mmCIF file of C-alpha atoms in Angstrom:
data_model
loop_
_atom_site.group_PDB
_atom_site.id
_atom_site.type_symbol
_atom_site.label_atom_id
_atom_site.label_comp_id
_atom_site.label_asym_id
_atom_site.label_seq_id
_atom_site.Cartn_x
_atom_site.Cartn_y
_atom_site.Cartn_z
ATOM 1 C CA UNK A 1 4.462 -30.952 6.955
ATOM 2 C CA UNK A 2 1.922 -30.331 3.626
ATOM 3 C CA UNK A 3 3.195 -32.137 0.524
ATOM 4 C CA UNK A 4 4.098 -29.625 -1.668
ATOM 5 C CA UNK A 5 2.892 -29.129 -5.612
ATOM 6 C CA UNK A 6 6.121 -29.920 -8.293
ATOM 7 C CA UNK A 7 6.482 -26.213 -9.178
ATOM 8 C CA UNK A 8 9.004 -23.691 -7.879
ATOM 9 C CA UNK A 9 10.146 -26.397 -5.594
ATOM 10 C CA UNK A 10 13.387 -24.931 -4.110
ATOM 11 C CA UNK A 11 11.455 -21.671 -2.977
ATOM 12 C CA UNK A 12 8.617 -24.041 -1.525
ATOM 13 C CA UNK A 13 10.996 -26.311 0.189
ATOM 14 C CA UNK A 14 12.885 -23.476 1.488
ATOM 15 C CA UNK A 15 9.517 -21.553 3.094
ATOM 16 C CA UNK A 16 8.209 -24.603 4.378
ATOM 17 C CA UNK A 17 11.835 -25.956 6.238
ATOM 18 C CA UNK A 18 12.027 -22.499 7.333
ATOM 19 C CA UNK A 19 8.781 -21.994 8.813
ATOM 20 C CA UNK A 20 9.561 -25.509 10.544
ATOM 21 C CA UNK A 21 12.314 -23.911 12.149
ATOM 22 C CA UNK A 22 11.169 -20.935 13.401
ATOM 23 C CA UNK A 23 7.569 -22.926 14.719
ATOM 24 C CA UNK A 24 10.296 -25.466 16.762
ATOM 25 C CA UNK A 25 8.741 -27.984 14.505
ATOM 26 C CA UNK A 26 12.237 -28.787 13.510
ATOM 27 C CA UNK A 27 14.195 -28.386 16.463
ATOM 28 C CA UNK A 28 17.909 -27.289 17.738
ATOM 29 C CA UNK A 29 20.258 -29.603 18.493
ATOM 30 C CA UNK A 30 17.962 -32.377 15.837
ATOM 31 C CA UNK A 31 19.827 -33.400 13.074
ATOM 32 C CA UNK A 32 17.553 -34.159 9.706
ATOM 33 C CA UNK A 33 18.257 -35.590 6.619
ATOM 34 C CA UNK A 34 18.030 -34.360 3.037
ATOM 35 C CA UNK A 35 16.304 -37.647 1.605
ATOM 36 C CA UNK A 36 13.859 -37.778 5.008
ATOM 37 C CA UNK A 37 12.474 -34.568 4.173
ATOM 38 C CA UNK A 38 11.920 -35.354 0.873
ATOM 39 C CA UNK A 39 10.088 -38.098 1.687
ATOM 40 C CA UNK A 40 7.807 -36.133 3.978
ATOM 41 C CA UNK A 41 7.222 -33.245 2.200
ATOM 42 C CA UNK A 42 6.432 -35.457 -0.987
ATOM 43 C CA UNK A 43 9.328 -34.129 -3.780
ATOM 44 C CA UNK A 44 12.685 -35.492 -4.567
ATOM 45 C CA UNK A 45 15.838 -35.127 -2.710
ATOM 46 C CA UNK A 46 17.529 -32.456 -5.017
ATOM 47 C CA UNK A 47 15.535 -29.010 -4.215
ATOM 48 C CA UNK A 48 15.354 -30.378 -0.389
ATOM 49 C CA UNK A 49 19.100 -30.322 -0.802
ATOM 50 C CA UNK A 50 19.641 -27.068 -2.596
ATOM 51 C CA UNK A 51 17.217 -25.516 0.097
ATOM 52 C CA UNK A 52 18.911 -26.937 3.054
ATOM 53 C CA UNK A 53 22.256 -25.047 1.587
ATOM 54 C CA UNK A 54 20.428 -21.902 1.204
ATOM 55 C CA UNK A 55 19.660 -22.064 5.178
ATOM 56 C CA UNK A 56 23.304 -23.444 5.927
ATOM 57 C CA UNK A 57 24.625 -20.242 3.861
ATOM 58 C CA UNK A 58 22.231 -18.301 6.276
ATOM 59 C CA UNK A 59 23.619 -19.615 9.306
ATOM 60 C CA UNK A 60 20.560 -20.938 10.281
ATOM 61 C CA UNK A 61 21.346 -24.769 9.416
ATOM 62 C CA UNK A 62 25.050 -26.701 9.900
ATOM 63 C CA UNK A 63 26.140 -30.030 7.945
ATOM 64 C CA UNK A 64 26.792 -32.893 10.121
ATOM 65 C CA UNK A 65 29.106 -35.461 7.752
ATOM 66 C CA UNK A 66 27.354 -38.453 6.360
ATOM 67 C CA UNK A 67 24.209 -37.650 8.730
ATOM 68 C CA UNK A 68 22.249 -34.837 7.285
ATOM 69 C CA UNK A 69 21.761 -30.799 8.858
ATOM 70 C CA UNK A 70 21.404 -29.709 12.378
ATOM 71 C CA UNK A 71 19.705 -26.510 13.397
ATOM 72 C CA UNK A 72 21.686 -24.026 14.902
ATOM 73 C CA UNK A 73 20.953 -23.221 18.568
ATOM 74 C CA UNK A 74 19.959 -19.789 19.251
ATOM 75 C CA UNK A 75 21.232 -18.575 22.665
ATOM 76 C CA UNK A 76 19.925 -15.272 24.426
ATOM 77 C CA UNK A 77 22.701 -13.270 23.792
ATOM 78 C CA UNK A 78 21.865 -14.634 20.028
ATOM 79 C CA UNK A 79 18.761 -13.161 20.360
ATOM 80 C CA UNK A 80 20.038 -9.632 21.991
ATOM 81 C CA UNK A 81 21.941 -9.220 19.351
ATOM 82 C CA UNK A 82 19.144 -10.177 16.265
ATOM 83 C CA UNK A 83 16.749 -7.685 18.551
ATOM 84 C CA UNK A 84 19.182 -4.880 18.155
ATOM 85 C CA UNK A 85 20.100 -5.997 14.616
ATOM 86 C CA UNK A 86 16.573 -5.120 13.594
ATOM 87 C CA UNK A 87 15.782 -2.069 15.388
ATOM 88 C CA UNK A 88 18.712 -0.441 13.975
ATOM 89 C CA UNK A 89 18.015 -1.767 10.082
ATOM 90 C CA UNK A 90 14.221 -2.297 10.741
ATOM 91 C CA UNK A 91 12.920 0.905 12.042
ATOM 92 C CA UNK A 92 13.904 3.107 9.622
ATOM 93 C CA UNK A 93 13.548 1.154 6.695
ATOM 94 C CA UNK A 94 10.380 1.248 7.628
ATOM 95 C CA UNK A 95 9.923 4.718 7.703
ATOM 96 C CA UNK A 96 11.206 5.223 4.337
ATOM 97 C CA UNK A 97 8.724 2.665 2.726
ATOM 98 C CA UNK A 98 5.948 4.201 5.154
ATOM 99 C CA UNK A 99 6.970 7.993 2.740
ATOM 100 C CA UNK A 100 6.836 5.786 -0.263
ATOM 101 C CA UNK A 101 3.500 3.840 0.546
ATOM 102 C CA UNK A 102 0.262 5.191 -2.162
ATOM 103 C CA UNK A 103 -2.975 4.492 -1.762
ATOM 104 C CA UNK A 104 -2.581 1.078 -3.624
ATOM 105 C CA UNK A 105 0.230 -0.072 -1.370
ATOM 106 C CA UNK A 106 -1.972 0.340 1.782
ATOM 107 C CA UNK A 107 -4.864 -1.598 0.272
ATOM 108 C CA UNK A 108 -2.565 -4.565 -0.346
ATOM 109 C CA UNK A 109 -1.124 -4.329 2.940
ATOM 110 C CA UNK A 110 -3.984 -4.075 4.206
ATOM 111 C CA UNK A 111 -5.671 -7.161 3.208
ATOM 112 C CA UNK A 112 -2.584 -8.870 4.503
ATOM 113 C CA UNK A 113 -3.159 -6.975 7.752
ATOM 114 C CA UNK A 114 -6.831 -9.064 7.365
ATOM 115 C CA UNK A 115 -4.989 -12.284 6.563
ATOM 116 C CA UNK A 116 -3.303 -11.699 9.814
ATOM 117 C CA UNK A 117 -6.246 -11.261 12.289
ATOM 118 C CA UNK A 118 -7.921 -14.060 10.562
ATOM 119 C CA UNK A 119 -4.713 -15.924 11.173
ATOM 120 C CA UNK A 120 -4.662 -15.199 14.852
ATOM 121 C CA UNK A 121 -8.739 -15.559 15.089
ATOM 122 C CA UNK A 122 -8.245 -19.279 14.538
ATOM 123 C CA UNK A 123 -4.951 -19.810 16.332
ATOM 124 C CA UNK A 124 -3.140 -20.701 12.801
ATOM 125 C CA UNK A 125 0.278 -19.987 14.070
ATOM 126 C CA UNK A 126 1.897 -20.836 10.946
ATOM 127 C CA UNK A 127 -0.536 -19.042 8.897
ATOM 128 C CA UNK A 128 0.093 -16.078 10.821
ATOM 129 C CA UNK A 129 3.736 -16.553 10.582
ATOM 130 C CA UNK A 130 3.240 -16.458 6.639
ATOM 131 C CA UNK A 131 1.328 -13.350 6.403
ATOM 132 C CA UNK A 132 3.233 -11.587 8.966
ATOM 133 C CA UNK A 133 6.341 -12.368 7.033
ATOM 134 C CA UNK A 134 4.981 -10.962 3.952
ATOM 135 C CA UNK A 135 3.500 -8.058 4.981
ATOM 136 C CA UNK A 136 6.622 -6.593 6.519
ATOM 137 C CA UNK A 137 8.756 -7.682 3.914
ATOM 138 C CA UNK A 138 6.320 -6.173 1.013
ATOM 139 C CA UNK A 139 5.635 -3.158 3.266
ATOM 140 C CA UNK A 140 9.828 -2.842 3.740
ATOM 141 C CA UNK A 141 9.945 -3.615 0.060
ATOM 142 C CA UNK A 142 8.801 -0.213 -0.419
ATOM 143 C CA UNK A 143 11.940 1.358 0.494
ATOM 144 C CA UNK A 144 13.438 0.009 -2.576
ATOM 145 C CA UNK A 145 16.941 -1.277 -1.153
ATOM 146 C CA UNK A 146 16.394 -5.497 -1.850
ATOM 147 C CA UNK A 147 19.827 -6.009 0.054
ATOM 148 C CA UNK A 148 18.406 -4.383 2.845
ATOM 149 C CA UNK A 149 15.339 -6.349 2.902
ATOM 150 C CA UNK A 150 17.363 -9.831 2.352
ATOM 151 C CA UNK A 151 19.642 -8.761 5.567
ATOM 152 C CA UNK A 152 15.987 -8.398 7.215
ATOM 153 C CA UNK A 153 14.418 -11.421 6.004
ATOM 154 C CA UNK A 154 17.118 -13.278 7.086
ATOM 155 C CA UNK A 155 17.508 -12.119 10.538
ATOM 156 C CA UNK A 156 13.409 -12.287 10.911
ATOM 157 C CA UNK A 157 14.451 -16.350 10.121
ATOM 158 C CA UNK A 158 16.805 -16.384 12.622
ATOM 159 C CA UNK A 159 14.560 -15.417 15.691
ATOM 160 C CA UNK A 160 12.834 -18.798 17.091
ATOM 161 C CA UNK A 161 8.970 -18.140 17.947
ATOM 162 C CA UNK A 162 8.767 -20.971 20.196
ATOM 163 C CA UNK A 163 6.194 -19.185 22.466
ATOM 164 C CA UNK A 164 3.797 -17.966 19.827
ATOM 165 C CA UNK A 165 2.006 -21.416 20.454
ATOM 166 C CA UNK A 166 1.165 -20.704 23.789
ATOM 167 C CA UNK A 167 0.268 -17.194 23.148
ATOM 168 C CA UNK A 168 -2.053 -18.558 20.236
ATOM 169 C CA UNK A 169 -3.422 -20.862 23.149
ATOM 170 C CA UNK A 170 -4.372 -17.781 25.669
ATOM 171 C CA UNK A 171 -5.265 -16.023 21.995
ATOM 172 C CA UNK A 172 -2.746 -13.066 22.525
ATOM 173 C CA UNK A 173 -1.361 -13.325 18.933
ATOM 174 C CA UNK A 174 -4.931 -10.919 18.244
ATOM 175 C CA UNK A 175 -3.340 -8.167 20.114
ATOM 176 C CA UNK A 176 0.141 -8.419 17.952
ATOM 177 C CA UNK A 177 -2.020 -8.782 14.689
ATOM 178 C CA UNK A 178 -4.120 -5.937 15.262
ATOM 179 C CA UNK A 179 -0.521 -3.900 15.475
ATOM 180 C CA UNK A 180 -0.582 -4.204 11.819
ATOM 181 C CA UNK A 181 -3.507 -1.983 10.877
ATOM 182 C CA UNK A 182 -2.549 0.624 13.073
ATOM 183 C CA UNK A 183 0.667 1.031 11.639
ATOM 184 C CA UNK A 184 -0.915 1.213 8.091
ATOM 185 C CA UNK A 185 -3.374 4.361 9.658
ATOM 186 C CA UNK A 186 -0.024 5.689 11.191
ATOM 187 C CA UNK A 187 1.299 6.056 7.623
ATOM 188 C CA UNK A 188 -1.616 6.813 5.849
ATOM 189 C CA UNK A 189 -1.645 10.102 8.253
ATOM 190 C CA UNK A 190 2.265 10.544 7.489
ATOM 191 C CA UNK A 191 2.926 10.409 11.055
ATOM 192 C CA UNK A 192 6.669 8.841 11.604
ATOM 193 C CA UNK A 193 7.138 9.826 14.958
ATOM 194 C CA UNK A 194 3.878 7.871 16.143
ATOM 195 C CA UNK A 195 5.211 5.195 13.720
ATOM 196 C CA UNK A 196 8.368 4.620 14.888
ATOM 197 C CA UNK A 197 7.574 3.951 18.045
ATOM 198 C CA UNK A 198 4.574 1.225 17.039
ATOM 199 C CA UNK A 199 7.371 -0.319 14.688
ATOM 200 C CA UNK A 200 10.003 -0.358 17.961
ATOM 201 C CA UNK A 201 7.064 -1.874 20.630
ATOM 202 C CA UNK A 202 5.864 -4.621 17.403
ATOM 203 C CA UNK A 203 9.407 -5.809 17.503
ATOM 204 C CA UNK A 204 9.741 -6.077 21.404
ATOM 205 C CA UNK A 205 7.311 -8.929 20.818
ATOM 206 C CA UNK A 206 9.818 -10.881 19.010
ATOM 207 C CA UNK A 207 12.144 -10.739 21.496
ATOM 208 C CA UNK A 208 9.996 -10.711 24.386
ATOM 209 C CA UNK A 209 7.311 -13.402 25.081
ATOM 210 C CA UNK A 210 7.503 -14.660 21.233
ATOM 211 C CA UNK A 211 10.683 -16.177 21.976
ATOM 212 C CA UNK A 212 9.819 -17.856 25.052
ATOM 213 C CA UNK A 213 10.865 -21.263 25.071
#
């Protein structure tokens, strides 16, 4: 893990832990400790702590008495169930921040769209992870319901991606990043039928061969 700099360090701890988890760097089943985290990411024990609460609240961590935090095993019916989770909150939230996206909205998006495809260009899986996190949840943003996108944030956390290192090996995470743009033209010609069903296929992936194990 990168050492981190001494500002904002819950929300840094908490991205980078997370990200861990949903790589496989930190693994099911492993239990880790507060302090040994600390020590590897380079910061005190305190805003490790606080952050490992956060993802215990989340259900994606559980406390293991006087040893530290295990993370929670997803199973496949787990994963059925985040799948239909976020087609059924996903898919239409999208569609209402697609009617709300202006021209400024798609430029930002879409040099996150570009942050993407450069991610997948080099095989940076947990660059790609980052921008592809942040461009649906600033695109979803649009909608203007924040509960809705924390339910969606937190289910996107809950997905393991063990197989996008493979797929960054036989460089398939291009075709998934290039998904991006053409949902951004989708909007930008206000079509939500096409765009619903880009939206539906993008989140097969997750399901599908990203969470290959």
């Amino acid at each position: 893990m990168t050492q981190l700099q001494r500002t904002n360090l819950r929300e840094q701890v908490l991205e980078v832990v997370r990200q861990a988890m949903v790589t496989g760097e930190l693994r099911p089943g492993d239990i880790y400790s507060a302090a040994a985290l600390a020590t590897r990411l380079g910061v005190s024990s305190s805003p490790v702590r606080e952050a490992l609460l956060t993802l215990v609240n989340q259900g994606l961590l559980e406390p293991v008495r006087n040893r530290g935090y295990r993370v929670v095993a997803i199973t496949e019916r787990d994963l059925d169930e985040i799948y239909e989770m976020r087609v059924l909150l996903e898919v239409p939230a999208t569609l209402s921040a697609g009617a709300a996206a202006g021209p400024d909205d798609l430029a930002r998006l879409d040099a996150l769209a570009g942050e993407i495809e450069s991610a997948a260009d080099a095989g940076d899986v947990a660059r790609f992870l980052e921008a592809d996190r942040r461009f649906h949840l600033d695109l979803l943003a649009l909608a203007g319901n924040g509960r809705l996108i924390d339910a969606i944030a937190t289910l996107r956390d809950q997905t393991r991606l063990y197989g996008l290192e493979k797929l960054a090996e036989r460089g398939r995470l291009a075709d998934s990043a290039r998904e991006h743009r053409e949902m951004l033209a989708t909007i930008a010609e206000r079509d939500w039928t096409r765009l619903e069903d880009q939206v539906r296929a993008h989140l097969k992936h997750v399901r599908a061969e990203w969470a290959a194990d």
